[in-house]
Structures are given as C-alpha cells and as structure tokens.
Amino acid sequence: MTDTLQQDPTGAESVAPPPELQVSKTRSIEDLVHEARELTEQVGHLRNVDAVEASDLGDVHRLAFRVQLDAHTAKVAKRAPAELLREINGLGFGWRDVARMIGVSVPALRRWRQGEPPTGEHRRHIAELAAFLHILSEDHHVADVASWMEMPISRDAPVTGIDLYIQGQRFEIFELAGEHVTPHEALDRAEPGWRDRYRSDYEVFFAGDGQPAIRLRSTSDR
C-alpha cells in the first residue's frame, strides 16, 4: 500500500491513481503542424550532413513533408474558401494562375469569391494551396512567394514553380526552397528528358557594345 498512498498537506493519506490511468493531453491540429514542421526540418538537416543515407532520408523527408502539408491543410480548411482565395490573391498571384494551380476555370473562382460554395474536393484544393504557400513563406522564408513561384527555376528551361505545382510536384518545390536540391536536380525529377525538350540551337550572349544578342550555338554545344 505504501506505493499508492500519498500524504497531502493536511496530513491525510490519499490514493494516487496508477500510471495507466493518468490522462494524457490530446494533440490538436496545431500540435501536429508544429511536430510535422520540426520533423521536416530535422530530416532536411540530416540529409545535408549525411550523404551516405541520402536515399533513405529522402523518402522519410518526402513523407514528413506530406504529413506537414496535410496537417496544415486541415487547419486552414476550416476558414471560408472566399477568404482563402482573397489571401492567395493578396500574395500577388493573378486569378489565372490561382485557377491553374487549383485546377478550375477563372469563372469558377469568381463564383466562389462571390459566396457560392465549392465542392468538398475543390475546397480542399484551395486550402492545400493556401497551406503550401504559407509553408514556403513562413518555414522557408521565401520573400514575395508569388514572384518566386512565377520565376523559371533554371535559366536552361522555362519551367516555373507554378508549373511544378500544377504537375503535382509539390515536394520538388519544397526541396528547392529548402536548398536540398539544385534546380537541375528538381527538373530531373519533375521532367525527365527536359534537357532535350528545351534544348535550343541558339544562345544569348553580350555583344561588344554590352547589349544582349542571340547567336547560333557552336556545334560542340549542340
């Protein structure tokens, strides 16, 4: 009995509940978002310092990102779709690009902005885009996230972050923002064969007057 008796300040003995009956705190969505963000940061750091296990850690990193995005999407999805659309537009994205990333027409966005409810699937797409952009700007410190997403990720291909998002390559954008891959590595994953697809027989160079000009590439470069 001595293991389950406690002395309270009044001198009376009380029975302590056994460990298995202790009540634990239920984790909220906010807790899950925080834990997922910490996990992705830890795995990203490990990938940077331990190249030997880069492949295995890459799979874990992808899974951690998926958990982080899903948790944050669930949190954001409680807000009104019209409010989320205004927030995305306020970041600098044009309605045409917003429509492309969500996978609908511009007139559909206009109806939702005016109060017509989207389908459950489209509501999730809106929330996921808002959550994704928040992760880029807050966790990866991407300033002016709209112009960053509109920028070609490499000078060697006209592929932008928006293009990758539309293709479903969220993780590759995340990796680029976290500086875990180079632009060429991201393109290799997202569009195998991109070098041949976007190869040009011409190149831009600076002429003697300092102005850019176009010339035919040398045969050794083609």
PDB file of C-alpha atoms in Angstrom:
ATOM      1  CA  MET A   1       0.000   0.000   0.000  1.00  0.00           C
ATOM      2  CA  THR A   2       2.889   2.386   0.558  1.00  0.00           C
ATOM      3  CA  ASP A   3       3.396   2.651  -3.226  1.00  0.00           C
ATOM      4  CA  THR A   4      -0.102   4.044  -3.843  1.00  0.00           C
ATOM      5  CA  LEU A   5      -0.515   6.275  -0.782  1.00  0.00           C
ATOM      6  CA  GLN A   6       0.368   9.945  -0.842  1.00  0.00           C
ATOM      7  CA  GLN A   7       0.459  12.413   2.030  1.00  0.00           C
ATOM      8  CA  ASP A   8      -1.465  15.617   1.304  1.00  0.00           C
ATOM      9  CA  PRO A   9      -0.749  18.938   3.017  1.00  0.00           C
ATOM     10  CA  THR A  10      -3.471  18.290   5.635  1.00  0.00           C
ATOM     11  CA  GLY A  11      -1.765  15.123   6.789  1.00  0.00           C
ATOM     12  CA  ALA A  12      -4.427  12.811   5.354  1.00  0.00           C
ATOM     13  CA  GLU A  13      -3.461   9.934   3.146  1.00  0.00           C
ATOM     14  CA  SER A  14      -4.848   9.812  -0.384  1.00  0.00           C
ATOM     15  CA  VAL A  15      -4.690   7.165  -3.069  1.00  0.00           C
ATOM     16  CA  ALA A  16      -2.686   8.076  -6.176  1.00  0.00           C
ATOM     17  CA  PRO A  17      -4.059   6.802  -9.477  1.00  0.00           C
ATOM     18  CA  PRO A  18      -1.951   4.068 -11.069  1.00  0.00           C
ATOM     19  CA  PRO A  19       0.178   5.221 -14.052  1.00  0.00           C
ATOM     20  CA  GLU A  20      -2.067   3.543 -16.613  1.00  0.00           C
ATOM     21  CA  LEU A  21      -4.997   5.715 -15.525  1.00  0.00           C
ATOM     22  CA  GLN A  22      -3.180   9.032 -15.939  1.00  0.00           C
ATOM     23  CA  VAL A  23      -4.931  11.245 -18.514  1.00  0.00           C
ATOM     24  CA  SER A  24      -2.764  12.478 -21.406  1.00  0.00           C
ATOM     25  CA  LYS A  25      -3.365  15.651 -23.358  1.00  0.00           C
ATOM     26  CA  THR A  26      -4.974  15.183 -26.762  1.00  0.00           C
ATOM     27  CA  ARG A  27      -2.883  16.723 -29.525  1.00  0.00           C
ATOM     28  CA  SER A  28      -4.556  19.463 -31.546  1.00  0.00           C
ATOM     29  CA  ILE A  29      -4.075  20.172 -35.244  1.00  0.00           C
ATOM     30  CA  GLU A  30      -1.758  22.996 -34.207  1.00  0.00           C
ATOM     31  CA  ASP A  31       0.366  20.463 -32.287  1.00  0.00           C
ATOM     32  CA  LEU A  32       0.542  18.196 -35.351  1.00  0.00           C
ATOM     33  CA  VAL A  33       1.505  21.104 -37.620  1.00  0.00           C
ATOM     34  CA  HIS A  34       4.293  22.084 -35.224  1.00  0.00           C
ATOM     35  CA  GLU A  35       5.556  18.496 -34.884  1.00  0.00           C
ATOM     36  CA  ALA A  36       5.494  17.898 -38.643  1.00  0.00           C
ATOM     37  CA  ARG A  37       7.403  21.123 -39.293  1.00  0.00           C
ATOM     38  CA  GLU A  38      10.062  20.135 -36.761  1.00  0.00           C
ATOM     39  CA  LEU A  39      10.366  16.684 -38.329  1.00  0.00           C
ATOM     40  CA  THR A  40      10.860  18.040 -41.855  1.00  0.00           C
ATOM     41  CA  GLU A  41      13.492  20.476 -40.590  1.00  0.00           C
ATOM     42  CA  GLN A  42      15.373  17.717 -38.736  1.00  0.00           C
ATOM     43  CA  VAL A  43      15.330  15.352 -41.708  1.00  0.00           C
ATOM     44  CA  GLY A  44      16.416  18.132 -44.057  1.00  0.00           C
ATOM     45  CA  HIS A  45      19.374  18.848 -41.788  1.00  0.00           C
ATOM     46  CA  LEU A  46      20.325  15.164 -41.678  1.00  0.00           C
ATOM     47  CA  ARG A  47      20.279  14.985 -45.468  1.00  0.00           C
ATOM     48  CA  ASN A  48      22.669  17.896 -45.636  1.00  0.00           C
ATOM     49  CA  VAL A  49      25.201  16.325 -43.251  1.00  0.00           C
ATOM     50  CA  ASP A  50      24.875  12.620 -44.068  1.00  0.00           C
ATOM     51  CA  ALA A  51      25.063  11.880 -47.795  1.00  0.00           C
ATOM     52  CA  VAL A  52      25.534   8.130 -47.189  1.00  0.00           C
ATOM     53  CA  GLU A  53      21.914   7.699 -46.148  1.00  0.00           C
ATOM     54  CA  ALA A  54      20.593  10.373 -48.505  1.00  0.00           C
ATOM     55  CA  SER A  55      18.283   7.999 -50.367  1.00  0.00           C
ATOM     56  CA  ASP A  56      16.568   6.599 -47.275  1.00  0.00           C
ATOM     57  CA  LEU A  57      16.374  10.006 -45.642  1.00  0.00           C
ATOM     58  CA  GLY A  58      14.907  11.410 -48.848  1.00  0.00           C
ATOM     59  CA  ASP A  59      11.952   9.019 -48.534  1.00  0.00           C
ATOM     60  CA  VAL A  60      11.448   9.999 -44.908  1.00  0.00           C
ATOM     61  CA  HIS A  61      11.730  13.672 -45.823  1.00  0.00           C
ATOM     62  CA  ARG A  62       9.055  13.286 -48.513  1.00  0.00           C
ATOM     63  CA  LEU A  63       6.737  11.555 -46.040  1.00  0.00           C
ATOM     64  CA  ALA A  64       7.374  14.215 -43.386  1.00  0.00           C
ATOM     65  CA  PHE A  65       6.519  16.943 -45.890  1.00  0.00           C
ATOM     66  CA  ARG A  66       3.286  15.160 -46.807  1.00  0.00           C
ATOM     67  CA  VAL A  67       2.313  14.949 -43.142  1.00  0.00           C
ATOM     68  CA  GLN A  68       3.175  18.610 -42.605  1.00  0.00           C
ATOM     69  CA  LEU A  69       1.167  19.737 -45.628  1.00  0.00           C
ATOM     70  CA  ASP A  70      -1.844  17.571 -44.746  1.00  0.00           C
ATOM     71  CA  ALA A  71      -1.878  18.775 -41.145  1.00  0.00           C
ATOM     72  CA  HIS A  72      -1.631  22.423 -42.155  1.00  0.00           C
ATOM     73  CA  THR A  73      -4.272  21.943 -44.859  1.00  0.00           C
ATOM     74  CA  ALA A  74      -6.688  20.522 -42.280  1.00  0.00           C
ATOM     75  CA  LYS A  75      -6.136  23.586 -40.118  1.00  0.00           C
ATOM     76  CA  VAL A  76      -6.542  26.086 -42.963  1.00  0.00           C
ATOM     77  CA  ALA A  77      -9.604  24.301 -44.426  1.00  0.00           C
ATOM     78  CA  LYS A  78     -11.741  25.481 -41.511  1.00  0.00           C
ATOM     79  CA  ARG A  79     -11.645  29.009 -42.938  1.00  0.00           C
ATOM     80  CA  ALA A  80     -14.046  30.224 -45.621  1.00  0.00           C
ATOM     81  CA  PRO A  81     -12.884  29.452 -49.193  1.00  0.00           C
ATOM     82  CA  ALA A  82     -13.596  33.023 -50.316  1.00  0.00           C
ATOM     83  CA  GLU A  83     -11.316  34.309 -47.558  1.00  0.00           C
ATOM     84  CA  LEU A  84      -8.524  31.912 -48.563  1.00  0.00           C
ATOM     85  CA  LEU A  85      -8.819  32.943 -52.215  1.00  0.00           C
ATOM     86  CA  ARG A  86      -8.515  36.627 -51.297  1.00  0.00           C
ATOM     87  CA  GLU A  87      -5.465  35.798 -49.189  1.00  0.00           C
ATOM     88  CA  ILE A  88      -3.778  33.904 -52.056  1.00  0.00           C
ATOM     89  CA  ASN A  89      -4.528  36.746 -54.463  1.00  0.00           C
ATOM     90  CA  GLY A  90      -3.179  39.203 -51.888  1.00  0.00           C
ATOM     91  CA  LEU A  91       0.181  37.441 -52.030  1.00  0.00           C
ATOM     92  CA  GLY A  92       0.489  38.624 -55.630  1.00  0.00           C
ATOM     93  CA  PHE A  93      -0.911  35.702 -57.644  1.00  0.00           C
ATOM     94  CA  GLY A  94      -3.141  36.537 -60.615  1.00  0.00           C
ATOM     95  CA  TRP A  95      -6.512  34.807 -60.781  1.00  0.00           C
ATOM     96  CA  ARG A  96      -5.469  32.891 -63.894  1.00  0.00           C
ATOM     97  CA  ASP A  97      -2.521  31.302 -62.057  1.00  0.00           C
ATOM     98  CA  VAL A  98      -4.651  30.621 -58.977  1.00  0.00           C
ATOM     99  CA  ALA A  99      -7.206  28.865 -61.183  1.00  0.00           C
ATOM    100  CA  ARG A 100      -4.483  26.793 -62.870  1.00  0.00           C
ATOM    101  CA  MET A 101      -2.990  25.674 -59.541  1.00  0.00           C
ATOM    102  CA  ILE A 102      -6.393  24.708 -58.143  1.00  0.00           C
ATOM    103  CA  GLY A 103      -7.397  23.068 -61.415  1.00  0.00           C
ATOM    104  CA  VAL A 104     -10.523  25.063 -62.290  1.00  0.00           C
ATOM    105  CA  SER A 105     -11.598  27.949 -64.514  1.00  0.00           C
ATOM    106  CA  VAL A 106     -11.374  31.637 -63.656  1.00  0.00           C
ATOM    107  CA  PRO A 107     -15.219  31.942 -63.744  1.00  0.00           C
ATOM    108  CA  ALA A 108     -15.410  29.187 -61.091  1.00  0.00           C
ATOM    109  CA  LEU A 109     -13.114  31.206 -58.850  1.00  0.00           C
ATOM    110  CA  ARG A 110     -15.306  34.268 -59.390  1.00  0.00           C
ATOM    111  CA  ARG A 111     -18.404  32.366 -58.232  1.00  0.00           C
ATOM    112  CA  TRP A 112     -16.632  31.135 -55.100  1.00  0.00           C
ATOM    113  CA  ARG A 113     -15.337  34.624 -54.316  1.00  0.00           C
ATOM    114  CA  GLN A 114     -18.928  35.857 -54.512  1.00  0.00           C
ATOM    115  CA  GLY A 115     -20.059  33.295 -51.946  1.00  0.00           C
ATOM    116  CA  GLU A 116     -21.053  30.221 -53.931  1.00  0.00           C
ATOM    117  CA  PRO A 117     -19.682  27.183 -52.059  1.00  0.00           C
ATOM    118  CA  PRO A 118     -17.161  24.983 -53.895  1.00  0.00           C
ATOM    119  CA  THR A 119     -17.360  21.211 -53.813  1.00  0.00           C
ATOM    120  CA  GLY A 120     -15.588  19.428 -50.979  1.00  0.00           C
ATOM    121  CA  GLU A 121     -12.766  18.404 -53.305  1.00  0.00           C
ATOM    122  CA  HIS A 122     -12.264  21.939 -54.579  1.00  0.00           C
ATOM    123  CA  ARG A 123     -12.417  23.340 -51.061  1.00  0.00           C
ATOM    124  CA  ARG A 124      -9.532  21.046 -50.148  1.00  0.00           C
ATOM    125  CA  HIS A 125      -7.543  22.156 -53.203  1.00  0.00           C
ATOM    126  CA  ILE A 126      -7.992  25.788 -52.175  1.00  0.00           C
ATOM    127  CA  ALA A 127      -6.921  25.034 -48.601  1.00  0.00           C
ATOM    128  CA  GLU A 128      -3.935  22.964 -49.731  1.00  0.00           C
ATOM    129  CA  LEU A 129      -2.662  25.774 -51.957  1.00  0.00           C
ATOM    130  CA  ALA A 130      -3.020  28.285 -49.124  1.00  0.00           C
ATOM    131  CA  ALA A 131      -1.251  25.916 -46.718  1.00  0.00           C
ATOM    132  CA  PHE A 132       1.548  25.219 -49.193  1.00  0.00           C
ATOM    133  CA  LEU A 133       2.228  28.901 -49.785  1.00  0.00           C
ATOM    134  CA  HIS A 134       2.253  29.507 -46.036  1.00  0.00           C
ATOM    135  CA  ILE A 135       4.896  26.788 -45.576  1.00  0.00           C
ATOM    136  CA  LEU A 136       7.062  28.368 -48.275  1.00  0.00           C
ATOM    137  CA  SER A 137       6.837  31.882 -46.873  1.00  0.00           C
ATOM    138  CA  GLU A 138       6.910  31.124 -43.138  1.00  0.00           C
ATOM    139  CA  ASP A 139       9.023  27.967 -42.790  1.00  0.00           C
ATOM    140  CA  HIS A 140      11.378  28.536 -45.737  1.00  0.00           C
ATOM    141  CA  HIS A 141      11.435  32.336 -45.610  1.00  0.00           C
ATOM    142  CA  VAL A 142      10.577  32.797 -49.293  1.00  0.00           C
ATOM    143  CA  ALA A 143      10.049  36.526 -49.675  1.00  0.00           C
ATOM    144  CA  ASP A 144       7.403  37.562 -52.238  1.00  0.00           C
ATOM    145  CA  VAL A 145       6.310  33.979 -52.755  1.00  0.00           C
ATOM    146  CA  ALA A 146       4.229  34.820 -55.846  1.00  0.00           C
ATOM    147  CA  SER A 147       7.139  36.204 -57.889  1.00  0.00           C
ATOM    148  CA  TRP A 148       9.339  33.333 -56.659  1.00  0.00           C
ATOM    149  CA  MET A 149       6.781  30.787 -57.917  1.00  0.00           C
ATOM    150  CA  GLU A 150       6.466  32.653 -61.243  1.00  0.00           C
ATOM    151  CA  MET A 151      10.239  32.612 -61.831  1.00  0.00           C
ATOM    152  CA  PRO A 152      11.783  29.911 -64.077  1.00  0.00           C
ATOM    153  CA  ILE A 153      13.681  27.654 -61.695  1.00  0.00           C
ATOM    154  CA  SER A 154      16.605  27.413 -64.120  1.00  0.00           C
ATOM    155  CA  ARG A 155      17.899  29.515 -66.984  1.00  0.00           C
ATOM    156  CA  ASP A 156      18.019  26.306 -69.038  1.00  0.00           C
ATOM    157  CA  ALA A 157      14.260  25.629 -69.040  1.00  0.00           C
ATOM    158  CA  PRO A 158      11.097  27.780 -68.944  1.00  0.00           C
ATOM    159  CA  VAL A 159       9.626  25.715 -66.093  1.00  0.00           C
ATOM    160  CA  THR A 160       8.367  27.747 -63.121  1.00  0.00           C
ATOM    161  CA  GLY A 161       7.365  26.824 -59.599  1.00  0.00           C
ATOM    162  CA  ILE A 162       3.742  27.287 -60.676  1.00  0.00           C
ATOM    163  CA  ASP A 163       4.286  24.724 -63.447  1.00  0.00           C
ATOM    164  CA  LEU A 164       5.708  22.236 -60.949  1.00  0.00           C
ATOM    165  CA  TYR A 165       2.766  22.796 -58.596  1.00  0.00           C
ATOM    166  CA  ILE A 166       0.272  22.168 -61.410  1.00  0.00           C
ATOM    167  CA  GLN A 167       2.141  18.946 -62.262  1.00  0.00           C
ATOM    168  CA  GLY A 168       1.765  17.817 -58.644  1.00  0.00           C
ATOM    169  CA  GLN A 169       5.481  18.261 -57.883  1.00  0.00           C
ATOM    170  CA  ARG A 170       4.925  19.974 -54.529  1.00  0.00           C
ATOM    171  CA  PHE A 171       7.841  18.220 -52.857  1.00  0.00           C
ATOM    172  CA  GLU A 172      10.312  19.352 -55.519  1.00  0.00           C
ATOM    173  CA  ILE A 173       9.310  22.987 -54.897  1.00  0.00           C
ATOM    174  CA  PHE A 174       9.698  22.393 -51.174  1.00  0.00           C
ATOM    175  CA  GLU A 175      13.161  20.911 -51.751  1.00  0.00           C
ATOM    176  CA  LEU A 176      14.206  23.886 -53.871  1.00  0.00           C
ATOM    177  CA  ALA A 177      13.035  26.342 -51.234  1.00  0.00           C
ATOM    178  CA  GLY A 178      14.931  24.415 -48.570  1.00  0.00           C
ATOM    179  CA  GLU A 179      18.049  24.292 -50.784  1.00  0.00           C
ATOM    180  CA  HIS A 180      18.172  20.494 -50.576  1.00  0.00           C
ATOM    181  CA  VAL A 181      18.382  20.097 -54.381  1.00  0.00           C
ATOM    182  CA  THR A 182      19.690  22.160 -57.276  1.00  0.00           C
ATOM    183  CA  PRO A 183      17.334  23.459 -59.980  1.00  0.00           C
ATOM    184  CA  HIS A 184      18.667  20.827 -62.395  1.00  0.00           C
ATOM    185  CA  GLU A 185      18.047  18.040 -59.878  1.00  0.00           C
ATOM    186  CA  ALA A 186      14.486  19.254 -59.379  1.00  0.00           C
ATOM    187  CA  LEU A 187      13.934  19.299 -63.143  1.00  0.00           C
ATOM    188  CA  ASP A 188      15.409  15.799 -63.492  1.00  0.00           C
ATOM    189  CA  ARG A 189      12.814  14.519 -61.019  1.00  0.00           C
ATOM    190  CA  ALA A 190       9.880  16.524 -62.341  1.00  0.00           C
ATOM    191  CA  GLU A 191      10.513  16.323 -66.095  1.00  0.00           C
ATOM    192  CA  PRO A 192      12.934  13.568 -67.102  1.00  0.00           C
ATOM    193  CA  GLY A 193      14.323  14.416 -70.528  1.00  0.00           C
ATOM    194  CA  TRP A 194      13.857  18.147 -70.021  1.00  0.00           C
ATOM    195  CA  ARG A 195      17.310  18.889 -71.484  1.00  0.00           C
ATOM    196  CA  ASP A 196      16.311  17.551 -74.894  1.00  0.00           C
ATOM    197  CA  ARG A 197      12.817  19.055 -74.664  1.00  0.00           C
ATOM    198  CA  TYR A 198      14.036  22.591 -74.054  1.00  0.00           C
ATOM    199  CA  ARG A 199      17.330  22.488 -75.918  1.00  0.00           C
ATOM    200  CA  SER A 200      17.831  25.383 -78.316  1.00  0.00           C
ATOM    201  CA  ASP A 201      20.269  25.815 -81.184  1.00  0.00           C
ATOM    202  CA  TYR A 202      20.596  29.469 -80.189  1.00  0.00           C
ATOM    203  CA  GLU A 203      22.085  31.197 -77.167  1.00  0.00           C
ATOM    204  CA  VAL A 204      22.053  34.671 -75.675  1.00  0.00           C
ATOM    205  CA  PHE A 205      25.373  36.479 -75.385  1.00  0.00           C
ATOM    206  CA  PHE A 206      26.557  40.026 -74.724  1.00  0.00           C
ATOM    207  CA  ALA A 207      27.926  41.777 -77.797  1.00  0.00           C
ATOM    208  CA  GLY A 208      30.816  44.231 -77.851  1.00  0.00           C
ATOM    209  CA  ASP A 209      28.505  47.145 -77.047  1.00  0.00           C
ATOM    210  CA  GLY A 210      27.374  45.373 -73.879  1.00  0.00           C
ATOM    211  CA  GLN A 211      23.889  44.654 -75.221  1.00  0.00           C
ATOM    212  CA  PRO A 212      22.399  41.130 -75.234  1.00  0.00           C
ATOM    213  CA  ALA A 213      22.176  39.406 -78.610  1.00  0.00           C
ATOM    214  CA  ILE A 214      21.357  35.956 -79.994  1.00  0.00           C
ATOM    215  CA  ARG A 215      23.674  33.680 -81.922  1.00  0.00           C
ATOM    216  CA  LEU A 216      23.795  30.095 -83.126  1.00  0.00           C
ATOM    217  CA  ARG A 217      25.415  27.761 -80.627  1.00  0.00           C
ATOM    218  CA  SER A 218      28.706  26.180 -81.609  1.00  0.00           C
ATOM    219  CA  THR A 219      28.434  22.587 -82.834  1.00  0.00           C
ATOM    220  CA  SER A 220      30.243  21.353 -79.725  1.00  0.00           C
ATOM    221  CA  ASP A 221      27.426  22.756 -77.550  1.00  0.00           C
ATOM    222  CA  ARG A 222      24.617  21.243 -79.589  1.00  0.00           C
TER     223      ARG A 222
END
